[in-house]
Coordinates of C-alpha atoms in Angstrom, one line a residue:
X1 CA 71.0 11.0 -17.5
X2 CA 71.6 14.8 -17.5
X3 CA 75.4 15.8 -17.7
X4 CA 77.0 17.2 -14.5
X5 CA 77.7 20.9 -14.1
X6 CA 81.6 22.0 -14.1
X7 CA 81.4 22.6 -10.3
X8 CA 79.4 19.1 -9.5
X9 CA 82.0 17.5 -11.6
X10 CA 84.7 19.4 -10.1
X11 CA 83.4 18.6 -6.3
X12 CA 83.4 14.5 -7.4
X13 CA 86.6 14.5 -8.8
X14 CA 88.1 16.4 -5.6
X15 CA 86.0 13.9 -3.3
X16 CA 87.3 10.8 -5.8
X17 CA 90.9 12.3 -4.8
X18 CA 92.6 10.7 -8.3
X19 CA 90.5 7.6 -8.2
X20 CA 88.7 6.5 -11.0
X21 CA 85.5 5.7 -8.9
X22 CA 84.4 6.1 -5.6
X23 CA 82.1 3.5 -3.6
X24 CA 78.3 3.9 -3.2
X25 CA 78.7 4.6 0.3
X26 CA 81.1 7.4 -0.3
X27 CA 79.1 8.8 -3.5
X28 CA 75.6 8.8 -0.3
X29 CA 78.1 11.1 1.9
X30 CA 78.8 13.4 -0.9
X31 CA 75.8 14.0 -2.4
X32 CA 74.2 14.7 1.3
X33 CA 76.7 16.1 3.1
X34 CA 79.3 17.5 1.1
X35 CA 80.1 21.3 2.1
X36 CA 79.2 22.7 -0.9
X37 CA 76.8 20.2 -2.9
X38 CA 75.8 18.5 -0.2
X39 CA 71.5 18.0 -0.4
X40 CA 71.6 18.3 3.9
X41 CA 73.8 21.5 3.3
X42 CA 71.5 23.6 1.0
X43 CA 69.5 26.5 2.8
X44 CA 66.3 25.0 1.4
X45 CA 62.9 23.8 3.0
X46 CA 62.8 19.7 2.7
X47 CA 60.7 18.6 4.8
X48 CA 57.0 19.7 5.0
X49 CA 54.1 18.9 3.2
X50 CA 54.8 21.8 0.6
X51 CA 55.4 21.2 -3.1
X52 CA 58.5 22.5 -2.8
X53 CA 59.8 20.2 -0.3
X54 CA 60.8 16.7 -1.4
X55 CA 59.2 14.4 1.6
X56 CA 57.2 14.6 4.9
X57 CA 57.1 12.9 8.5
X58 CA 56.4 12.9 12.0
X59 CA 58.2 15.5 12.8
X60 CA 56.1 17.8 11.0
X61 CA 52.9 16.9 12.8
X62 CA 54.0 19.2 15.5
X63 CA 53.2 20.7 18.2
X64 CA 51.1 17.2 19.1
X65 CA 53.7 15.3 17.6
X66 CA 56.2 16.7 20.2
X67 CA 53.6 16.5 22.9
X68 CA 53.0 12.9 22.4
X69 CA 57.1 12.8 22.8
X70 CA 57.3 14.7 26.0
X71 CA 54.3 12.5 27.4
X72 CA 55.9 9.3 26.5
X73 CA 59.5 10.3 27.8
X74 CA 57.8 10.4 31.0
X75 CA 56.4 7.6 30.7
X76 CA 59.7 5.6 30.4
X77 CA 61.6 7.9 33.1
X78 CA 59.0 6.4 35.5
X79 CA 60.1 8.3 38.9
X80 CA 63.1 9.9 37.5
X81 CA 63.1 13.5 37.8
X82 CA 62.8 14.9 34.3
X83 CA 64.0 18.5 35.2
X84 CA 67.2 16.4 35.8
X85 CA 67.8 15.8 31.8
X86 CA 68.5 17.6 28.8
X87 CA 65.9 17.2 26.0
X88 CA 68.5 16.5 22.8
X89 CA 66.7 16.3 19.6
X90 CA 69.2 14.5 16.4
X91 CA 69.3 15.3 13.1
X92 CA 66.6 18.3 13.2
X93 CA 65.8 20.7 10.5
X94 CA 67.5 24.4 10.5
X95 CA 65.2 26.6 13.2
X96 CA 63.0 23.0 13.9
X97 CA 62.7 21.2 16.9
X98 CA 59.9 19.1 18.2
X99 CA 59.4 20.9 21.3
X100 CA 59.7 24.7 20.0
X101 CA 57.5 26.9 21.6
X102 CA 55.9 24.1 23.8
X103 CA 56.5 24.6 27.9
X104 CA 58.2 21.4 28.9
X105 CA 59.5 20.0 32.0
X106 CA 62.8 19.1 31.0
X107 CA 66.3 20.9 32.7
X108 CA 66.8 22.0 28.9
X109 CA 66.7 21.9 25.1
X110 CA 69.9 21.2 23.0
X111 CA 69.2 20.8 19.3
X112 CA 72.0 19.4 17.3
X113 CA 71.3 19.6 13.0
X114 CA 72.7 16.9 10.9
X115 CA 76.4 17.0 10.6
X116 CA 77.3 19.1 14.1
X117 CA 79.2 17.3 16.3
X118 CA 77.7 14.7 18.9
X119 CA 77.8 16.6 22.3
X120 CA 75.6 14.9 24.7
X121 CA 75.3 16.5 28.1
X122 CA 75.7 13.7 31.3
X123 CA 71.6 13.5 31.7
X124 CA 70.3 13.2 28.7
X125 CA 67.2 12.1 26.4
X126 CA 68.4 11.8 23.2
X127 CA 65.5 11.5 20.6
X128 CA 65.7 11.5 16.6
X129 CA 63.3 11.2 13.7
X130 CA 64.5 9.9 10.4
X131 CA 68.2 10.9 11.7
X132 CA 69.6 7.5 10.9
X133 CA 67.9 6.7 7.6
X134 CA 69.5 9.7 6.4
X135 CA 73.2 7.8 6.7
X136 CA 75.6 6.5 4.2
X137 CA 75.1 2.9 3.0
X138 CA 76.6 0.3 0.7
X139 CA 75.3 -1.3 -2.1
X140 CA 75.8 -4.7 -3.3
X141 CA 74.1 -6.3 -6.8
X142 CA 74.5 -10.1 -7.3
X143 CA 76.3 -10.8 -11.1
X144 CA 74.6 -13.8 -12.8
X145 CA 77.9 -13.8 -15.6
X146 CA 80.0 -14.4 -12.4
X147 CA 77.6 -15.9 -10.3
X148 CA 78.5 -13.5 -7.0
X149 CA 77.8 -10.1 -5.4
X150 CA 79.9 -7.0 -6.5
X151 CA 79.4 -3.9 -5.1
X152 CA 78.5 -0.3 -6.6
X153 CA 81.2 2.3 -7.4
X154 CA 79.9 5.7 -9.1
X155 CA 82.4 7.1 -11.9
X156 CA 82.2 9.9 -14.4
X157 CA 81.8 9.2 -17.6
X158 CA 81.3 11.3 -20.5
X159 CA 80.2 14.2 -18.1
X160 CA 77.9 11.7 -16.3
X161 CA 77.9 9.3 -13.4
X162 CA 77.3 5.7 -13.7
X163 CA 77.0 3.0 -11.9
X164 CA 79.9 0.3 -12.0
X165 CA 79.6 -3.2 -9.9
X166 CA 83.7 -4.2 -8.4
X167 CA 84.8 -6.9 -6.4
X168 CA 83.1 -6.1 -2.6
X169 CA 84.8 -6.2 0.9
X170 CA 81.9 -8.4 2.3
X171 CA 80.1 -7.2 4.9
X172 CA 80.6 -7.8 8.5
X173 CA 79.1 -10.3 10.3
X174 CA 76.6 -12.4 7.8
X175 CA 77.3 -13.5 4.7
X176 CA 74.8 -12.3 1.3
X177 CA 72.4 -15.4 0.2
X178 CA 74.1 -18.0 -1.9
X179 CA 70.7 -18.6 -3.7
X180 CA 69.9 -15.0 -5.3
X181 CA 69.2 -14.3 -8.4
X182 CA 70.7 -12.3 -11.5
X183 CA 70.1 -8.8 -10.5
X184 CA 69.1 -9.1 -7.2
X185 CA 70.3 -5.9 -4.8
X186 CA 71.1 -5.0 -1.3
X187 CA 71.6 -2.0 0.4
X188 CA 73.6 -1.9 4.2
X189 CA 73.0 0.8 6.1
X190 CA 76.7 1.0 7.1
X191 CA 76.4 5.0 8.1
X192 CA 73.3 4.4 10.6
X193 CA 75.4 1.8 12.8
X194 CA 78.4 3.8 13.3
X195 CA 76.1 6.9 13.7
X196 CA 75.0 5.3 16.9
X197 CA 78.3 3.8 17.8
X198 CA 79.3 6.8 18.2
X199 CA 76.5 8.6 20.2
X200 CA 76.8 5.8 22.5
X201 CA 80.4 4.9 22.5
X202 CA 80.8 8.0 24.9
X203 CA 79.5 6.2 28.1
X204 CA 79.6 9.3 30.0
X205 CA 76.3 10.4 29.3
X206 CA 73.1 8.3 30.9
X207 CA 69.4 8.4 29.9
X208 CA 67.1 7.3 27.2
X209 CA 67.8 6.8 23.9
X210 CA 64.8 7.0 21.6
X211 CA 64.3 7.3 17.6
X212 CA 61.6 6.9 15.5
X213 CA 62.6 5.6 11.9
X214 CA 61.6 3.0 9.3
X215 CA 63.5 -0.6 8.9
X216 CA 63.4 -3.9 9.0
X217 CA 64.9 -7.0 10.3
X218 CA 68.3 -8.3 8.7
X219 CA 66.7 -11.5 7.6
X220 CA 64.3 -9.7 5.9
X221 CA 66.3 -7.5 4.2
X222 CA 69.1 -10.4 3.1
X223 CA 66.3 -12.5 1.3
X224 CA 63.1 -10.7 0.9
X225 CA 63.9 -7.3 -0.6
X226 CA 65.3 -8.5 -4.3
X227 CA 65.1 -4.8 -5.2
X228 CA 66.7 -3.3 -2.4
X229 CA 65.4 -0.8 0.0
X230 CA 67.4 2.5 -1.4
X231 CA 65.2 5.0 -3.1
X232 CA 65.6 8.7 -4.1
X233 CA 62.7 11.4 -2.9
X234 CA 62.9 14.8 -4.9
X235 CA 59.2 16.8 -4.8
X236 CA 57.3 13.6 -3.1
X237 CA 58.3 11.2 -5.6
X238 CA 60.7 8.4 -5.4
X239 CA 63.1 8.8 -8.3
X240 CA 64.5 5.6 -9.4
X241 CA 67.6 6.7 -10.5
X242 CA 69.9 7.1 -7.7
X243 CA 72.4 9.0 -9.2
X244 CA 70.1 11.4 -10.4
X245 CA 70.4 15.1 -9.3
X246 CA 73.1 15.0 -6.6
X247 CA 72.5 17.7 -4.0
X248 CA 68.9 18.2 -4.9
X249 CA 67.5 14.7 -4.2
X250 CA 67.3 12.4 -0.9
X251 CA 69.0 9.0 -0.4
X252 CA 67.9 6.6 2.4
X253 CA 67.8 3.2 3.0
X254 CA 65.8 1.1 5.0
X255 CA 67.4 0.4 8.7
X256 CA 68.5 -3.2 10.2
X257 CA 67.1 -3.1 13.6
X258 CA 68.7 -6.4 14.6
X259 CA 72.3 -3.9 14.3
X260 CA 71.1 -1.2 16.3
X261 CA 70.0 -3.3 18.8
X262 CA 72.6 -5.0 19.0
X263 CA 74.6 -1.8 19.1
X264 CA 72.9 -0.3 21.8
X265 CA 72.8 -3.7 23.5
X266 CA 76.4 -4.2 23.7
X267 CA 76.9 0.0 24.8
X268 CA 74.9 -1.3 28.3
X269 CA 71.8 -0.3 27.5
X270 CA 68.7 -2.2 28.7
X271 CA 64.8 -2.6 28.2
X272 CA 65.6 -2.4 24.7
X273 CA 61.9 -2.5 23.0
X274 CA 61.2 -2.2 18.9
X275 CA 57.8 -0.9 18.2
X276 CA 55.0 0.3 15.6
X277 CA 54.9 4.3 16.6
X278 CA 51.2 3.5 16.9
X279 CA 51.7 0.9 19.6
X280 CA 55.0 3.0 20.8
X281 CA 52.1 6.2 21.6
X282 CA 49.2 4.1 22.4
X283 CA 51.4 2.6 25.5
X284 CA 53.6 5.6 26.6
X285 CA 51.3 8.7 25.9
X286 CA 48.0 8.0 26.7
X287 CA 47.4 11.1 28.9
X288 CA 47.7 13.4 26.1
X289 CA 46.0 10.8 23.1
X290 CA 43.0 10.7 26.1
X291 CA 43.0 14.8 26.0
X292 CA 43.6 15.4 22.5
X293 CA 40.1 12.9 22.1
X294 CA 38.3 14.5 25.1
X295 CA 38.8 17.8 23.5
X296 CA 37.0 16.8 20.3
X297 CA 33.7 18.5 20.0
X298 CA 33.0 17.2 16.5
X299 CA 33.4 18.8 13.1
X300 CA 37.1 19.6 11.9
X301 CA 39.0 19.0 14.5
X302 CA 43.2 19.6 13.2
X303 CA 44.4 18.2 16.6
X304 CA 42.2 14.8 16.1
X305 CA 43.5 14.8 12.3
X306 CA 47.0 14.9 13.1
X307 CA 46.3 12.2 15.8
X308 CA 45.4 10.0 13.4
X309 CA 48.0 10.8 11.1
X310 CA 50.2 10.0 13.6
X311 CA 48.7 6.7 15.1
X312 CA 46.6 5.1 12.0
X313 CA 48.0 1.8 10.6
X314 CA 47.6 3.8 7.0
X315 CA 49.2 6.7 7.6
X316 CA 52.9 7.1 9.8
X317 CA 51.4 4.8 12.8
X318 CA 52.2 1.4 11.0
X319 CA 55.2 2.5 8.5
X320 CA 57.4 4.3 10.9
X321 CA 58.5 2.3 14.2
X322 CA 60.2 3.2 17.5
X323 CA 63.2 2.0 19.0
X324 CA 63.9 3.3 22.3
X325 CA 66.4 1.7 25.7
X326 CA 67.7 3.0 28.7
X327 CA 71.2 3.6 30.0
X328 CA 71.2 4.6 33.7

């Protein structure tokens, strides 16, 4: 593990505010979004297909993949009048949106960047991609020598950071498997649900709600995911050390669905629906998937490339999902 510089080490021990160690959850916030090491802060080019970026998604199919968007959002506003709502896109890259350049028939655009404050206008569609994966989360190992779960602290030591495992506040609402074995890790994706608590907390606003992430169920994740679902992406490779170049490397989690649900579920929304962004696209934008195919007239076609990208069990369409509900 490569030492910290003076200023990293300075920044952790002004975050760890005379504490010894500081909890996983805490160390996630830092290295992302800490003001001046913060990985979500830098003035650098992450996301894109480039070598110098560290991963890739939907969002950076576009324009179709913010075509396939508008056409779906239709879709579920049914014989609402679009112009009545405000397009807001979550957690999008500096000078990105999904709908930049594209005419749309929406009242207007807001675009609000990770970190800026949660300002939804009354009408709203509010659509993210990989917004909540990029959240704080907690991280629990269970101890064979003491036969329970202790969670993950990060310390300095000896001009590095390591990994310690404490005595845990358990998590709310479920309790970690009795039966696991020595070694066996779980990560909560504690930042994700109060992200959207508190986007929907603020009843004022009505509309849809729509993301596009990847998770799983909480069952799933509780007892068939020994490893854990964190992961580090630096140059499109997962880096399995976590603590590894803070600022300069991703840190995500895998989402519980059953707790956003839930969470939008008990903030009144309805027609709450969980699906495979290939299914989510096949159902709700199949005027433009029809006209991106009609306009095929064989050879390379980008358009048709990106479709498939977008749609094909191997590629986004099965490993990304959508989660979208109404509120009106």
């Amino acid at each position: 593990m490569p030492k910290l510089s003076m200023s990293a080490r300075a920044s952790f021990e002004s975050r760890a505010g005379g504490r010894s160690e500081i909890s996983f959850e805490e160390f996630v916030d830092w290295a992302l979004y800490d003001s001046d090491l913060g990985y979500y802060r830098k003035n650098k080019e992450r996301v894109e297909k480039k070598h110098s970026s560290d991963f890739y998604t939907s969002s950076s199919l576009c324009p179709l993949f913010g075509e396939l968007v508008v056409d779906a959002c239709l879709n579920l506003l049914g014989a609402r009048d679009p112009a009545e709502y405000v397009f807001v896109e979550i957690g999008a890259e500096p000078g990105k949106c999904i709908l930049k350049d594209l005419d749309h028939p929406f009242k207007d655009l807001r675009v609000l960047g990770l970190g800026c404050p949660l300002e939804v206008p009354e009408r709203a569609i509010i659509f993210s991609n990989e917004w909540l994966d990029a959240q704080p989360f907690r991280r629990f190992r269970f101890c064979g020598d003491s036969n329970q779960w202790k969670e993950s602290f990060v310390r300095v030591e000896g001009g590095e950071l390591r990994e310690v495992w404490m005595e845990m506040i358990a998590p709310p609402g479920f309790e970690l498997p009795r039966n696991a074995r020595s070694g066996n890790l779980f990560d909560w994706p504690t930042g994700s649900i109060r992200a959207l608590q508190d986007l929907l907390g603020d009843k004022r606003w009505s509309g849809l709600f729509l993301t596009m992430d990847y998770g799983l169920d909480q069952a799933t994740l509780l007892n068939d995911r020994p490893d854990g679902t964190a992961r580090a992406y630096f140059r499109h490779k997962t880096e399995p050390n976590l603590l590894a170049r803070p600022g300069e490397q991703d840190l995500t989690c895998h989402l519980c669905w059953n707790a956003l649900i839930d969470c939008l579920e008990a903030n009144d929304f309805s027609k709450t629906t969980l699906q495979k962004q290939e299914s989510f696209f096949v159902l709700n934008a199949q005027n433009k998937i029809k006209e991106t195919i009609s306009a095929h007239r064989g050879g390379y076609d980008r358009s048709l490339q990106t479709l498939k990208e977008l749609l094909h069990p191997a590629h986004l369409g099965h490993s990304m999902q959508a989660l979208y509900a109404e509120r009106f």
